[in-house]
Tab-separated table of C-alpha atoms in Angstrom:
chain	number	residue	atom	x	y	z
A	847	MET	CA	130.711	138.584	92.299
A	848	ARG	CA	127.277	140.320	91.384
A	849	LYS	CA	127.681	139.973	87.971
A	850	PHE	CA	127.971	135.882	88.389
A	851	LEU	CA	124.416	136.263	90.671
A	852	PRO	CA	122.179	135.515	87.526
A	853	TRP	CA	124.591	132.700	86.136
A	854	ILE	CA	124.678	130.766	89.620
A	855	ILE	CA	121.047	131.390	89.791
A	856	ILE	CA	120.157	129.821	86.535
A	857	ALA	CA	122.750	127.012	87.343
A	858	GLY	CA	120.858	126.489	90.565
A	859	VAL	CA	117.238	126.373	88.811
A	860	VAL	CA	118.798	123.904	86.097
A	861	LEU	CA	120.244	121.472	88.855
A	862	ILE	CA	117.234	121.420	90.758
A	863	LEU	CA	115.011	120.678	87.462
A	864	ILE	CA	117.524	117.928	86.521
A	865	PHE	CA	117.276	116.479	90.058
A	866	TRP	CA	113.578	116.426	90.159
A	867	TRP	CA	113.517	114.990	86.439
A	868	ILE	CA	115.798	112.117	87.810
A	869	GLY	CA	113.317	111.847	91.049
A	870	VAL	CA	110.227	111.447	88.729
A	871	LYS	CA	111.926	109.089	86.612
A	872	ASN	CA	112.997	106.706	89.798
A	873	THR	CA	109.846	106.860	91.381
A	874	ALA	CA	108.253	105.689	88.128
A	875	LEU	CA	110.765	102.826	87.870
A	876	GLN	CA	109.724	101.773	91.474
A	877	TYR	CA	105.940	102.037	90.944
A	878	ASN	CA	106.772	99.735	87.646
A	879	GLN	CA	108.876	97.308	89.419
A	880	ALA	CA	106.518	97.060	92.200
A	881	VAL	CA	103.506	96.074	89.338
A	882	GLY	CA	105.735	93.304	88.163
A	883	LYS	CA	106.693	92.377	91.536
A	884	GLU	CA	102.834	91.961	92.400
A	885	TRP	CA	102.220	90.305	88.803
A	886	GLY	CA	104.558	87.593	89.682
A	887	ASN	CA	102.665	87.044	93.183
A	888	VAL	CA	99.532	86.568	90.865
A	889	GLU	CA	101.197	84.099	88.692
A	890	THR	CA	102.557	82.501	91.379
A	891	ALA	CA	99.397	81.718	93.171
A	892	TYR	CA	98.028	80.663	89.949
A	893	GLN	CA	100.800	78.431	89.521
A	894	ARG	CA	100.152	76.785	92.558
A	895	ARG	CA	96.579	75.955	91.411
A	896	ASN	CA	97.725	74.372	88.626
A	897	ASP	CA	99.976	72.296	90.261
A	898	LEU	CA	97.506	71.134	92.802
A	899	ILE	CA	94.948	70.396	89.829
A	900	GLY	CA	97.203	68.071	88.651
A	901	ASN	CA	97.875	66.373	92.153
A	902	LEU	CA	93.895	66.222	92.532
A	903	VAL	CA	93.319	64.538	88.894
A	904	ASN	CA	95.736	62.073	89.535
A	905	THR	CA	94.166	61.225	93.150
A	906	VAL	CA	90.744	61.230	91.215
A	907	LYS	CA	92.027	58.701	88.895
A	908	GLY	CA	93.393	56.523	91.391
A	909	ALA	CA	90.446	56.564	93.429
A	910	ALA	CA	87.872	55.938	91.102
A	911	ASP	CA	86.764	54.830	87.866
A	912	PHE	CA	86.103	58.483	86.812
A	913	GLU	CA	84.100	60.266	84.378
A	914	LYS	CA	86.778	60.515	81.743
A	915	GLY	CA	85.304	63.751	80.062
A	916	THR	CA	85.523	65.600	82.972
A	917	LEU	CA	89.186	64.667	83.676
A	918	THR	CA	89.953	65.951	80.203
A	919	ALA	CA	88.404	69.232	80.257
A	920	VAL	CA	90.292	69.564	83.576
A	921	ILE	CA	93.590	68.567	81.810
A	922	GLU	CA	92.788	70.818	78.820
A	923	ALA	CA	91.848	73.887	80.858
A	924	ARG	CA	95.054	73.726	82.830
A	925	ALA	CA	97.357	73.453	80.174
A	926	LYS	CA	95.690	76.290	78.191
A	927	ALA	CA	95.904	78.579	81.131
A	928	THR	CA	99.489	77.525	81.559
A	929	SER	CA	100.327	78.576	78.102
A	930	VAL	CA	99.075	82.230	78.281
A	931	ASN	CA	101.907	84.588	79.374
A	932	ILE	CA	102.013	88.141	79.901
A	933	ASP	CA	104.996	90.549	80.205
A	934	PRO	CA	104.347	92.629	83.262
A	935	SER	CA	106.029	95.990	81.816
A	936	ASN	CA	103.335	96.044	79.316
A	937	ILE	CA	99.891	94.662	80.817
A	938	THR	CA	97.375	95.490	78.262
A	939	PRO	CA	93.389	95.107	79.225
A	940	GLU	CA	93.427	92.417	76.236
A	941	GLN	CA	96.254	90.505	77.786
A	942	LEU	CA	94.655	90.687	80.945
A	943	ALA	CA	91.467	89.414	79.652
A	944	GLN	CA	92.571	86.591	77.746
A	945	PHE	CA	94.773	85.522	80.932
A	946	GLN	CA	91.662	85.814	82.970
A	947	GLN	CA	89.526	83.856	80.397
A	948	ALA	CA	92.128	80.941	80.287
A	949	GLN	CA	91.979	81.123	84.396
A	950	ALA	CA	87.792	81.115	84.112
A	951	GLY	CA	87.897	77.931	82.027
A	952	VAL	CA	90.374	76.375	84.963
A	953	THR	CA	87.983	77.291	87.442
A	954	SER	CA	84.845	75.907	85.807
A	955	SER	CA	86.228	72.533	84.996
A	956	LEU	CA	87.483	72.338	88.183
A	957	SER	CA	84.619	73.041	89.651
A	958	ARG	CA	82.884	70.372	87.512
A	959	LEU	CA	85.303	67.855	88.851
A	960	LEU	CA	84.681	68.353	92.374
A	961	VAL	CA	80.810	68.241	91.807
A	962	VAL	CA	81.288	64.766	90.324
A	963	ALA	CA	83.795	63.757	92.957
A	964	GLU	CA	80.899	64.399	95.384
A	965	GLN	CA	79.074	61.319	93.463
A	966	TYR	CA	81.814	58.740	94.616
A	967	PRO	CA	81.569	58.543	98.546
A	968	GLN	CA	84.739	57.023	98.926
A	969	LEU	CA	86.487	59.231	96.917
A	970	SER	CA	85.412	62.363	99.372
A	971	ALA	CA	86.408	60.559	102.277
A	972	THR	CA	90.101	59.762	101.452
A	973	GLN	CA	92.249	61.835	103.495
A	974	ASN	CA	94.191	62.998	100.452
A	975	PHE	CA	91.361	64.004	98.354
A	976	ARG	CA	89.910	66.297	101.300
A	977	ASP	CA	93.402	67.844	101.821
A	978	LEU	CA	93.941	68.411	98.129
A	979	GLN	CA	90.409	70.477	98.423
A	980	ALA	CA	91.146	72.371	101.683
A	981	GLU	CA	94.796	73.207	99.495
A	982	LEU	CA	92.409	74.612	96.918
A	983	THR	CA	90.375	76.930	98.915
A	984	SER	CA	93.469	78.082	100.579
A	985	THR	CA	94.752	78.817	96.947
A	986	GLU	CA	91.594	80.823	95.788
A	987	ASN	CA	92.105	82.924	98.637
A	988	GLN	CA	95.754	83.367	98.011
A	989	ILE	CA	94.630	84.391	94.158
A	990	LEU	CA	92.245	86.838	95.642
A	991	THR	CA	94.801	88.567	97.607
A	992	ALA	CA	97.443	88.432	94.947
A	993	ARG	CA	95.261	90.051	92.337
A	994	THR	CA	93.911	92.398	95.230
A	995	ARG	CA	97.536	93.649	95.659
A	996	PHE	CA	98.282	93.528	91.843
A	997	ASN	CA	95.410	96.073	91.369
A	998	GLU	CA	96.329	98.132	94.327
A	999	SER	CA	99.882	98.500	92.495
A	1000	VAL	CA	98.404	99.326	89.566
A	1001	GLN	CA	96.513	101.886	90.951
A	1002	ALA	CA	99.391	103.442	92.860
A	1003	TYR	CA	101.536	103.279	89.507
A	1004	ASN	CA	98.656	104.774	87.329
A	1005	GLY	CA	97.965	107.520	89.518
A	1006	TYR	CA	101.840	108.677	89.871
A	1007	VAL	CA	102.525	108.284	85.707
A	1008	LEU	CA	99.313	109.612	84.766
A	1009	LYS	CA	99.301	112.839	86.791
A	1010	VAL	CA	100.630	116.211	85.633
A	1011	PRO	CA	103.748	117.071	85.337
A	1012	GLN	CA	105.174	113.652	85.423
A	1013	SER	CA	103.254	112.786	82.655
A	1014	LEU	CA	104.635	115.229	80.695
A	1015	VAL	CA	108.401	114.345	82.001
A	1016	LEU	CA	107.831	110.573	81.320
A	1017	GLY	CA	105.953	110.939	77.795
A	1018	GLY	CA	104.792	107.337	76.494
A	1019	SER	CA	108.000	105.691	78.212
A	1020	TYR	CA	105.723	104.492	81.224
A	1021	PRO	CA	102.187	103.781	79.722
A	1022	GLU	CA	98.637	103.102	81.876
A	1023	LYS	CA	98.396	99.419	83.130
A	1024	ALA	CA	95.193	97.434	82.915
A	1025	PHE	CA	93.445	96.349	86.399
A	1026	PHE	CA	92.317	92.518	86.937
A	1027	LYS	CA	88.581	92.763	86.204
A	1028	SER	CA	85.763	90.238	87.364
A	1029	VAL	CA	84.707	87.674	85.000
A	1030	GLU	CA	82.109	88.336	82.514
A	1031	GLY	CA	78.523	87.094	84.804
A	1032	ALA	CA	80.202	87.445	88.172
A	1033	ASP	CA	77.908	90.641	89.105
A	1034	LYS	CA	74.932	88.246	88.881
A	1035	PRO	CA	74.174	85.868	92.285
A	1036	VAL	CA	75.100	82.079	91.911
A	1037	GLU	CA	71.536	80.126	91.801
A	1038	VAL	CA	71.667	77.046	94.159
A	1039	LYS	CA	69.233	74.124	93.830
A	1040	PHE	CA	68.797	71.584	96.284
């Protein structure tokens, strides 16, 4: 029995290392799936906003002889934003910047639409328009929450896959993921003029 003891110890250590390696891989996969899920939530929130924008544009078209340039800008920005697709398993800073730029175009044109709509009191007084404005406000809050949760899941993922010894075990199979960042100029206060 004594002559097999070193072999039993070596086999036990090898088994422990194999199970540890499997645990590292499975945990990385779990974190990666969480990032993908949260990215799906971000896309869902943006899709809801895009759907509401279509309803808002149709309400505005039907209620007022509206400025066609503003409506066209909103429709084009919405189309551009929905054409940007990101693979959640390989999110790069460049892809996120492109996505955010497209969404910033939607936000900007939507803001112009709402400002111009205020010039039409009969439009602002309609219940449908007010309901859509409230839904858009709610959706913007959902987008903020979804982006925050996405960043939290990216932080947990990156924290796990970049630590040693996990980074040695995982190699390059689980690359670092990018965070959502604010759009350019968001650090400056908004100037309000009356």
